[in-house]
mmCIF file of C-alpha atoms and ligand atoms in Angstrom:
data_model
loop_
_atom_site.group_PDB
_atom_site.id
_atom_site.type_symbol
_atom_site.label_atom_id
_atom_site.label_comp_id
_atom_site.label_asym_id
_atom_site.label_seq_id
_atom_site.Cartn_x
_atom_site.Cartn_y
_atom_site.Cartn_z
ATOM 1 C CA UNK A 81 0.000 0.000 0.000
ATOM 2 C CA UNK A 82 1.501 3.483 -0.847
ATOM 3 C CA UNK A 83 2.427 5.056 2.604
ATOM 4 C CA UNK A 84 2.349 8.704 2.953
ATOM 5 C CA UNK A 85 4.522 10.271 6.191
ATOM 6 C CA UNK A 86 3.387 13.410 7.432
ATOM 7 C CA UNK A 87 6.836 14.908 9.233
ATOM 8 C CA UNK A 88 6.359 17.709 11.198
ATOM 9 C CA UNK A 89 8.778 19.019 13.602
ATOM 10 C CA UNK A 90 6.309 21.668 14.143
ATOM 11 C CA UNK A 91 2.791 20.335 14.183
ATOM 12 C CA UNK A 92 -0.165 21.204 11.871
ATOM 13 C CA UNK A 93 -3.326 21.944 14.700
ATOM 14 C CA UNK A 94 -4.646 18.578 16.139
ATOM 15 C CA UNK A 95 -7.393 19.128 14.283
ATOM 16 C CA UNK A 96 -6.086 19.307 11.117
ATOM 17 C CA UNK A 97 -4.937 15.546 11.370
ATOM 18 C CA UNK A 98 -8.365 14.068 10.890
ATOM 19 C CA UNK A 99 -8.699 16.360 7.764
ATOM 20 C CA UNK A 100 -5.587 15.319 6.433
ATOM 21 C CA UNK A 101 -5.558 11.581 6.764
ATOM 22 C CA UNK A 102 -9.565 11.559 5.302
ATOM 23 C CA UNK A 103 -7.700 12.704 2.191
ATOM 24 C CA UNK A 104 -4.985 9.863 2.260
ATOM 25 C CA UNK A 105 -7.084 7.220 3.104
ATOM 26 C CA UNK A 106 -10.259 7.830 0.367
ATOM 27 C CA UNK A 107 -7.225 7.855 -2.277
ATOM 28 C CA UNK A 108 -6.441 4.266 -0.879
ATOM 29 C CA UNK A 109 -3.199 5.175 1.039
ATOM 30 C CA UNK A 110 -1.725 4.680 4.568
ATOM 31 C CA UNK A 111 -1.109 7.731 6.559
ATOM 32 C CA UNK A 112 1.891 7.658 8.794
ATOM 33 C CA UNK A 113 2.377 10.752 11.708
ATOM 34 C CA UNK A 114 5.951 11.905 12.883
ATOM 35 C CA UNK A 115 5.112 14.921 14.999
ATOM 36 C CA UNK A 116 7.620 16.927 16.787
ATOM 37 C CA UNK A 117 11.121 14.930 16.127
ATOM 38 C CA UNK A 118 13.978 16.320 17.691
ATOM 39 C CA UNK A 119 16.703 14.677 16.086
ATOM 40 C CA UNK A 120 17.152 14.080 12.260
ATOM 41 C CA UNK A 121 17.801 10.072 13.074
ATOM 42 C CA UNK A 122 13.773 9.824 13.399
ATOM 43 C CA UNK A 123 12.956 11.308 10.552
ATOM 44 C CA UNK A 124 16.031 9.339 8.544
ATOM 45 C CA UNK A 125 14.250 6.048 10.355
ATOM 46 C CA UNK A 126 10.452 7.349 9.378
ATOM 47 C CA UNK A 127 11.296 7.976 5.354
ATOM 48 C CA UNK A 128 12.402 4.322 4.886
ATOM 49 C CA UNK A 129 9.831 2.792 3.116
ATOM 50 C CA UNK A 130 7.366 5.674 2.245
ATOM 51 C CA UNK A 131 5.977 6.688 -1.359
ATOM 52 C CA UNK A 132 5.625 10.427 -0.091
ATOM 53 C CA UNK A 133 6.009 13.076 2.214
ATOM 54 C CA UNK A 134 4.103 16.015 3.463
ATOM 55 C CA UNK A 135 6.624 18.486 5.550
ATOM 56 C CA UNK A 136 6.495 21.856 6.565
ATOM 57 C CA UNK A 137 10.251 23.866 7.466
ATOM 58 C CA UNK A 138 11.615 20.243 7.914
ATOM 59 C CA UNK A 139 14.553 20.142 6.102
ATOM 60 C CA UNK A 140 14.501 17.611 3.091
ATOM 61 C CA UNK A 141 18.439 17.018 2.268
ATOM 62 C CA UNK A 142 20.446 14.622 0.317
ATOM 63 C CA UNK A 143 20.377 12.452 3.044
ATOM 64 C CA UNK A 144 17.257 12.072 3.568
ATOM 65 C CA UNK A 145 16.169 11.638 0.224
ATOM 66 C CA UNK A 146 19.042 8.747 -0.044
ATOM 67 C CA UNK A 147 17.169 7.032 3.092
ATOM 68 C CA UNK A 148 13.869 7.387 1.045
ATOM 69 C CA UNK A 149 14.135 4.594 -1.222
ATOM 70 C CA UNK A 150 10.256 4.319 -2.177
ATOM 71 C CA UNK A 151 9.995 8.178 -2.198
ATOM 72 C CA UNK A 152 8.185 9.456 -5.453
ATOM 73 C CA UNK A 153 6.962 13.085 -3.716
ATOM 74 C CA UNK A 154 7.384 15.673 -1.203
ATOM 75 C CA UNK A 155 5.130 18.598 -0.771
ATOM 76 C CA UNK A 156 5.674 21.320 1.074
ATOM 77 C CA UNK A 157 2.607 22.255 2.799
ATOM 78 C CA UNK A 158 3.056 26.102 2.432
ATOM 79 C CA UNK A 159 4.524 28.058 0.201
ATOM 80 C CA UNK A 160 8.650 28.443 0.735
ATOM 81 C CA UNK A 161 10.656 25.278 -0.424
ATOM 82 C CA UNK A 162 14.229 26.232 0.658
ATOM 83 C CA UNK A 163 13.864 23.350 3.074
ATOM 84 C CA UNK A 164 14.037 20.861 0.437
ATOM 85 C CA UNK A 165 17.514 20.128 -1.411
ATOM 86 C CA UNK A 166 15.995 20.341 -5.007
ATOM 87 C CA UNK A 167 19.186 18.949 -6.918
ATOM 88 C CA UNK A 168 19.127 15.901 -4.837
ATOM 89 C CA UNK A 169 15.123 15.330 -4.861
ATOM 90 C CA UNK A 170 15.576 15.598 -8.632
ATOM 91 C CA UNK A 171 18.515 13.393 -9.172
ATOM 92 C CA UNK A 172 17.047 10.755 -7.209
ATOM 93 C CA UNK A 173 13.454 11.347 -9.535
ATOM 94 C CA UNK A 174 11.781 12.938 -6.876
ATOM 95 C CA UNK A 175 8.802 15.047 -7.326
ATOM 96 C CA UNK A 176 8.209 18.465 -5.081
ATOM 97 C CA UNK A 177 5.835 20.240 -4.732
ATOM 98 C CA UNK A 178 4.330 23.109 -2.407
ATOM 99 C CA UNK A 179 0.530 24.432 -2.082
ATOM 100 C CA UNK A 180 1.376 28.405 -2.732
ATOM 101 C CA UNK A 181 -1.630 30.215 -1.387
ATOM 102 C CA UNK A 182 -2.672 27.887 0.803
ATOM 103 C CA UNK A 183 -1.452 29.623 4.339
ATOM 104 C CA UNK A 184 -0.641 33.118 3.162
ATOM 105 C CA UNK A 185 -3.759 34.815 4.690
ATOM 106 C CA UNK A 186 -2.655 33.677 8.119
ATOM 107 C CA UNK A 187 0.893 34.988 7.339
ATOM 108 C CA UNK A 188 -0.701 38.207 6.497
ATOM 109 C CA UNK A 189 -3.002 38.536 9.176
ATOM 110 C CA UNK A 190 0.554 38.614 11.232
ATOM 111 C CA UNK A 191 2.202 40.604 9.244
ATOM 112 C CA UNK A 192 -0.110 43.314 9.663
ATOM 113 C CA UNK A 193 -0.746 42.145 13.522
ATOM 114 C CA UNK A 194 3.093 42.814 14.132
ATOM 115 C CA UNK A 195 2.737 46.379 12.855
ATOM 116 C CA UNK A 196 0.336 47.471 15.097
ATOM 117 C CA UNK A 197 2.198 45.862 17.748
ATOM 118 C CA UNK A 198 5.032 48.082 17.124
ATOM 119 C CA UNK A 199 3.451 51.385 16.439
ATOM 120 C CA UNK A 200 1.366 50.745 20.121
ATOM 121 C CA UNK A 201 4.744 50.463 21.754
ATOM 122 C CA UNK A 202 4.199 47.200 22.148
ATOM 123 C CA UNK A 203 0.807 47.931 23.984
ATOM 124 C CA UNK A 204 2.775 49.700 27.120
ATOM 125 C CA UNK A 205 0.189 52.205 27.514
ATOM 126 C CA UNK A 206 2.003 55.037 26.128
ATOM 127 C CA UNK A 207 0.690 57.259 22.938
ATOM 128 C CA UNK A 208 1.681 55.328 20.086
ATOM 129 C CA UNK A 209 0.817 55.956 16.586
ATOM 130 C CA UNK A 210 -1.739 54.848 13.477
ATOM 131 C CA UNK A 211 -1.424 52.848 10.436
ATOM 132 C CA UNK A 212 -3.692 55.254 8.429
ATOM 133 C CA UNK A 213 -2.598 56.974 6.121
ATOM 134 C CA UNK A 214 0.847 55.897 6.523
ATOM 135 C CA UNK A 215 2.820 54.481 3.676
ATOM 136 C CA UNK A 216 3.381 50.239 3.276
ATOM 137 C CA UNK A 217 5.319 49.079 0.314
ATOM 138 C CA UNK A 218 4.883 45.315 -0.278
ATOM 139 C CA UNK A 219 8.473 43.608 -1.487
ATOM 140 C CA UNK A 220 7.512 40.861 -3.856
ATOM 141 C CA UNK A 221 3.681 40.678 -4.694
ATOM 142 C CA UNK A 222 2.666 36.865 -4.552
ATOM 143 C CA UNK A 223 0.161 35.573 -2.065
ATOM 144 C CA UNK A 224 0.743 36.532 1.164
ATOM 145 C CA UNK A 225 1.751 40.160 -0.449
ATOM 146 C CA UNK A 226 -1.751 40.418 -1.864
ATOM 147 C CA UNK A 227 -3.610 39.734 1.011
ATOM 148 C CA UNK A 228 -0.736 41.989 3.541
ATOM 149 C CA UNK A 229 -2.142 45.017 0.584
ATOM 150 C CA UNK A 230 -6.016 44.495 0.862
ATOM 151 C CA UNK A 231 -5.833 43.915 4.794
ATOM 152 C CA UNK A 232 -3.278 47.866 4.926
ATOM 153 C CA UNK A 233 -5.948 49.182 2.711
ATOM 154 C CA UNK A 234 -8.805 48.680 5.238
ATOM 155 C CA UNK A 235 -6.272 50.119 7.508
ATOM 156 C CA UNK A 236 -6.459 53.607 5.002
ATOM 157 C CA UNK A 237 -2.656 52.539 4.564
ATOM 158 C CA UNK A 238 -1.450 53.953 0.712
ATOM 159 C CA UNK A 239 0.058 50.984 -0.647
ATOM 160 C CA UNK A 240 2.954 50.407 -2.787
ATOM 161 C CA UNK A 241 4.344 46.896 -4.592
ATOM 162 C CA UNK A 242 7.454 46.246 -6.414
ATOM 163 C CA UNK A 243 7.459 42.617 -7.979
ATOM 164 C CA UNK A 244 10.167 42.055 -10.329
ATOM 165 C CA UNK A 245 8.251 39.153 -12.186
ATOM 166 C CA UNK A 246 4.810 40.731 -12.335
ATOM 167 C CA UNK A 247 3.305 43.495 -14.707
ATOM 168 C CA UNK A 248 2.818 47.068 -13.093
ATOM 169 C CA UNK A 249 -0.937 46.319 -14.922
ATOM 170 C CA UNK A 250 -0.988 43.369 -12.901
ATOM 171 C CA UNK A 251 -0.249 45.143 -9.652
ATOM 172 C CA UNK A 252 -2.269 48.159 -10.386
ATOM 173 C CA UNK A 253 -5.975 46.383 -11.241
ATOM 174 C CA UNK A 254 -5.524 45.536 -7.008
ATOM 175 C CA UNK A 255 -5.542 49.591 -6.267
ATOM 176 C CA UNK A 256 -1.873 48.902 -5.262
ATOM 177 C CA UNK A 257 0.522 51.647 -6.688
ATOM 178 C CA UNK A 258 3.326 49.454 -8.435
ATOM 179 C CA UNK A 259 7.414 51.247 -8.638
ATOM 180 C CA UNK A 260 10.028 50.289 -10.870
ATOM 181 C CA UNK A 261 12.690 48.868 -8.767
ATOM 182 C CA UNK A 262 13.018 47.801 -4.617
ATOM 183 C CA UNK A 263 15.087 50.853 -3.882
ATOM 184 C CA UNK A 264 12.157 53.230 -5.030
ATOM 185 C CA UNK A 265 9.778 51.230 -2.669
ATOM 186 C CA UNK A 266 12.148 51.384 0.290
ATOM 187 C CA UNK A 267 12.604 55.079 -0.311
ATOM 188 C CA UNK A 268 8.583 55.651 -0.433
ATOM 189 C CA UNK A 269 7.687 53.866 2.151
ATOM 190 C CA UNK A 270 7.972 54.265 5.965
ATOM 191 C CA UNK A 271 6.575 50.267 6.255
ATOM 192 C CA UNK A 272 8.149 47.775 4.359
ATOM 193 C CA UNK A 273 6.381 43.990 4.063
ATOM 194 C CA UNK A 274 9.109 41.766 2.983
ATOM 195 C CA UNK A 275 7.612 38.691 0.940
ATOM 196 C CA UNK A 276 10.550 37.550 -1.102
ATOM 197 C CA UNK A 277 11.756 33.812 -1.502
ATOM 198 C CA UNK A 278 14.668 32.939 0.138
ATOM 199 C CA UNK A 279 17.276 31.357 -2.214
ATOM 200 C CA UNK A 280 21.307 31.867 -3.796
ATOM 201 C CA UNK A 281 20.112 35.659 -5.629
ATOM 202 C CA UNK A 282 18.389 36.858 -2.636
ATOM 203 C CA UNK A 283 19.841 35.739 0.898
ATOM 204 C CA UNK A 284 21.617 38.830 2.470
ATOM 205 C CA UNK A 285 20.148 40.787 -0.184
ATOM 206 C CA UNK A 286 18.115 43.481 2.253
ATOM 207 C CA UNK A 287 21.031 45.186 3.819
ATOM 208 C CA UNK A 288 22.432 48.983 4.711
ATOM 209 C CA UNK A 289 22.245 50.291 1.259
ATOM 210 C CA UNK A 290 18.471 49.436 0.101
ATOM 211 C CA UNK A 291 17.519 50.050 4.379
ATOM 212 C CA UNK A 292 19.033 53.383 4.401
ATOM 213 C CA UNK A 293 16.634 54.601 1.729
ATOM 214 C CA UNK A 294 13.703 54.200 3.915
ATOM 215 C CA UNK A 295 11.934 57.399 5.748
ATOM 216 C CA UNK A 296 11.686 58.708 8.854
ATOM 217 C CA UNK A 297 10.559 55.970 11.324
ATOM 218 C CA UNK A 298 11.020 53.184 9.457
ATOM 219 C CA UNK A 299 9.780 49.262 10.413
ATOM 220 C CA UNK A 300 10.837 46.203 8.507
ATOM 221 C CA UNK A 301 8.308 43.619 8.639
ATOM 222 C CA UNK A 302 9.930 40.255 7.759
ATOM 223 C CA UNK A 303 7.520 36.957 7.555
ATOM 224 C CA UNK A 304 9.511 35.667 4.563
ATOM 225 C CA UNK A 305 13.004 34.158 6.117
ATOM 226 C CA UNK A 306 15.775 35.444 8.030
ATOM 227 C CA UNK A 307 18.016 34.613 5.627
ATOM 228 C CA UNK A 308 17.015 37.202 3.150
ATOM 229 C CA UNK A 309 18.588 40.097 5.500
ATOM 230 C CA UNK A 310 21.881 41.125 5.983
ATOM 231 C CA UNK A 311 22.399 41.025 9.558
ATOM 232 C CA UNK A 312 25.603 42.570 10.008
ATOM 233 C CA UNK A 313 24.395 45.144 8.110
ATOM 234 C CA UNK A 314 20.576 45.628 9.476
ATOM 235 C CA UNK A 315 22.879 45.975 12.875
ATOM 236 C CA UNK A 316 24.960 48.992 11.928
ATOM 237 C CA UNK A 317 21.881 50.936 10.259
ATOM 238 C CA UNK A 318 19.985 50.465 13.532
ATOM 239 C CA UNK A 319 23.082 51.251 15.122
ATOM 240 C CA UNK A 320 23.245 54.497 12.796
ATOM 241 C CA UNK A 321 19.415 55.182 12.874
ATOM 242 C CA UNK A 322 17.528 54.972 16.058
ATOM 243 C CA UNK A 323 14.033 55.690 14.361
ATOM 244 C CA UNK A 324 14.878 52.413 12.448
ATOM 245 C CA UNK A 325 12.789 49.097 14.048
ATOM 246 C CA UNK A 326 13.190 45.499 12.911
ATOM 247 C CA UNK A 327 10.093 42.839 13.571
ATOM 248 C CA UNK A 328 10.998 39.118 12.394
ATOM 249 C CA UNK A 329 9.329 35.952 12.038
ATOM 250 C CA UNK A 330 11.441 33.966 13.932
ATOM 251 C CA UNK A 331 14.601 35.467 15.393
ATOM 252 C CA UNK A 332 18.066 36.311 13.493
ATOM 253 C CA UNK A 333 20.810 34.354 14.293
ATOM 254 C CA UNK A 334 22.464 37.948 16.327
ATOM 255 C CA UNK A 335 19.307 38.254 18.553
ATOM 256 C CA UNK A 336 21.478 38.666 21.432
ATOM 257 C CA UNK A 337 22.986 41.905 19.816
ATOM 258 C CA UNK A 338 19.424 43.374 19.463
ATOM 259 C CA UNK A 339 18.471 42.367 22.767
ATOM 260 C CA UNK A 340 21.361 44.253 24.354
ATOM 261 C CA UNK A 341 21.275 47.534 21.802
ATOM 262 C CA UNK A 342 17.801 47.969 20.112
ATOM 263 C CA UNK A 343 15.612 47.690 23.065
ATOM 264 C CA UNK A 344 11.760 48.637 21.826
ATOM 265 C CA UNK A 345 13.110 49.029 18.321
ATOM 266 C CA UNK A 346 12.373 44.817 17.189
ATOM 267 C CA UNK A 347 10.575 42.114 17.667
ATOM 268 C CA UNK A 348 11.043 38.378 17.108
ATOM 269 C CA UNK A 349 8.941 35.483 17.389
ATOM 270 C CA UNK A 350 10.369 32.343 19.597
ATOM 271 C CA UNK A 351 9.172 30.308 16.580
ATOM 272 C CA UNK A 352 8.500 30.885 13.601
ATOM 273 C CA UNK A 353 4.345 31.064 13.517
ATOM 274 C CA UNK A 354 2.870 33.042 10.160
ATOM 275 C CA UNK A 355 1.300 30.067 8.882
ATOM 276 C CA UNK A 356 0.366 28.971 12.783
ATOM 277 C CA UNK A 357 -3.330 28.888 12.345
ATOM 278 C CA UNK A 358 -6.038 26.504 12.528
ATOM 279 C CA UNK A 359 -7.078 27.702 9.055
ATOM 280 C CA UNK A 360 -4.006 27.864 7.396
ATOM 281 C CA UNK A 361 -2.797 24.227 8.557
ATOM 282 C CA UNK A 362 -6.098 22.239 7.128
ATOM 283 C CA UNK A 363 -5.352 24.287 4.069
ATOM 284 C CA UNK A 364 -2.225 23.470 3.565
ATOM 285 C CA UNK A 365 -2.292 20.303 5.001
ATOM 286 C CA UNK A 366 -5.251 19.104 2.753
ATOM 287 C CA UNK A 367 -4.145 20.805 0.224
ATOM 288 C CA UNK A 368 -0.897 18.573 0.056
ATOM 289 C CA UNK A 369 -2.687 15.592 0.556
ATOM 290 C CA UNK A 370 -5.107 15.996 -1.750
ATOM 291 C CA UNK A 371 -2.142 17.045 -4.512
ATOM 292 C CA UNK A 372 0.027 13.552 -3.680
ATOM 293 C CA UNK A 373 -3.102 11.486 -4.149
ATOM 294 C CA UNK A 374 -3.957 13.624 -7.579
ATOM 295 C CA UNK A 375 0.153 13.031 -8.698
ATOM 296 C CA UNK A 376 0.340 9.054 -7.219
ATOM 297 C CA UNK A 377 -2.938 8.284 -8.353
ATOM 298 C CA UNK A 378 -3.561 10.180 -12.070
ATOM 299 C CA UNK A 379 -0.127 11.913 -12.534
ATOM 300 C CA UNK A 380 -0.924 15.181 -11.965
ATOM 301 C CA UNK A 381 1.720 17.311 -11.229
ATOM 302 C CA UNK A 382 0.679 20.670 -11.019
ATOM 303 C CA UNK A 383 2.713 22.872 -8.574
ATOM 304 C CA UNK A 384 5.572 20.723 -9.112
ATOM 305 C CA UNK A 385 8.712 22.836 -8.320
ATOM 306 C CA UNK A 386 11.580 20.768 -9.366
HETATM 307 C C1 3PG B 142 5.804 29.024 4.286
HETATM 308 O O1 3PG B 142 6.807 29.108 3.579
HETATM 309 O O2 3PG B 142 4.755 28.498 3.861
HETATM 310 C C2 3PG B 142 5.761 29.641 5.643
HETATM 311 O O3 3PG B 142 6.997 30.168 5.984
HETATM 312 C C3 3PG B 142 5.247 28.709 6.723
HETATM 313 O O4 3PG B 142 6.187 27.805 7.218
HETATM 314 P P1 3PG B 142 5.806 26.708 8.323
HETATM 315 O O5 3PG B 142 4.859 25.734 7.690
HETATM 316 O O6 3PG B 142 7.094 26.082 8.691
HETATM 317 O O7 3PG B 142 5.164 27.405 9.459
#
């Protein structure tokens, strides 16, 4: 019987579970559960015999593709895949896949939540200031970006987009002002949304020259990954520009340098938690199911990535 391993360091909601394994088991499959691992020898033990995975950050590397030696898919229940050693999934004939859309209104929602966070001091009961009217320039203008634009609008936000692979038509027919390059949106606007992908072109590609551009009071809003930002040099602008604040999803590596010299200026999740939502995990979750038994079953690989 094909076996499908759900491994999730971080668990979907209990309640997605049920969902999920509904979906596995009317395609005619086994559902196995790894749930919270804590060392990679589990999950090496765990992919042994299975036809396909559904992860979320859990790293999918040579190795464990090599240990895999039934394993015809992996999807990604969410929308980043830099997790997932693509060369290796692809030299061993691996399929991968993610479910783009399927969690970004939850990362949004955050997004969004963090900003007011930071412009009510953290809710301290000090004067603090508004979103409205205030600008928000969305970096990269995929799903979560969309939904980060129409949630700053109700906020009377003006909202800006750069996108580097989508139309300015495209951006404009959402009442989103599109600009011609990433520096111009920095330099417009005093909140920035990051939303780009992590991989070799953009990690450590936010750093002091693009941050500098930003106005007066700037806040970087990062759900995308760390990995994208500079650190050294998001360090010595905030070092250089105390109206400058940082807010992560999920800590940088220097969070102890923050801690001791930003204090009120960032904030950082213990774990990373955009796509923590009820909602967002059935969606993905189901989602991913639904698209192994669709590829095992009829050969349908739509939002194959590899
Ligand atoms: C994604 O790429 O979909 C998000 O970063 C969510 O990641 P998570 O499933 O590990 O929470």
């Amino acid at each position: 019987m094909t076996k499908v391993l759900i491994a999730t360091e971080k668990p979907f909601a209990a309640e997605a579970i049920p969902q999920i394994k509904k979906v596995i088991e009317s395609a005619g499959f086994e559902m196995i559960l790894l749930e919270k691992y804590s060392d990679k020898s589990e999950l090496l033990t765990a992919v042994a015999d299975v036809d396909a995975i559904i992860i979320r950050s859990d790293k999918i590397t040579e190795e464990v593709i090599a240990a895999a030696k039934n394993l015809k898919i992996v999807v990604r229940a969410g929308a980043g895949y830099d997790n997932v050693d693509l060369a290796a999934a692809t030299a061993a004939g691996v399929t991968v896949m993610n479910t783009p859309g399927q969690n970004s209104n939850a990362v949004a929602e955050l997004a969004v939540g963090l900003m007011v966070m930071m412009a009510r001091g953290f809710y301290n009961g000090k004067a603090g200031t508004e979103l409205k009217d205030r600008t928000i320039g969305i970096h990269a203008y995929g799903n979560v970006g969309r939904y980060v634009g129409q949630i700053a609008k109700g906020f009377g936000m003006k909202v800006y987009a750069f996108d580097p692979f989508l139309t300015k038509e495209a951006i404009e027919k959402d009442g989103v002002i599109a600009v011609d390059s990433a520096e111009e949106l920095y330099a417009k606007c005093q909140y920035i949304s990051l939303h780009i992908p992590a991989n070799d072109k953009t990690k450590e590609s936010i750093g002091y020259d693009i941050l500098s551009k930003m106005p007066k009071g700037a806040v970087l809003v990062n759900t995308a990954r760390k990995e994208v930002i500079h650190e050294a040099e998001m360090i010595k602008l905030m070092e250089d520009r105390n109206d400058f604040s940082y807010i992560s999803d999920i800590a940088p590596v220097n969070k102890d340098i923050f801690a001791e010299k930003f204090e009120g200026r960032f904030f950082f999740t213990p774990k990373k938690m955009g796509a923590q939502t009820l909602e967002a995990n059935v969606n993905a979750g189901v989602a991913g199911a639904e698209q192994i038994a669709a590829f095992i079953n009829n050969g349908d690989s739509t939002y194959k990535v590899n």
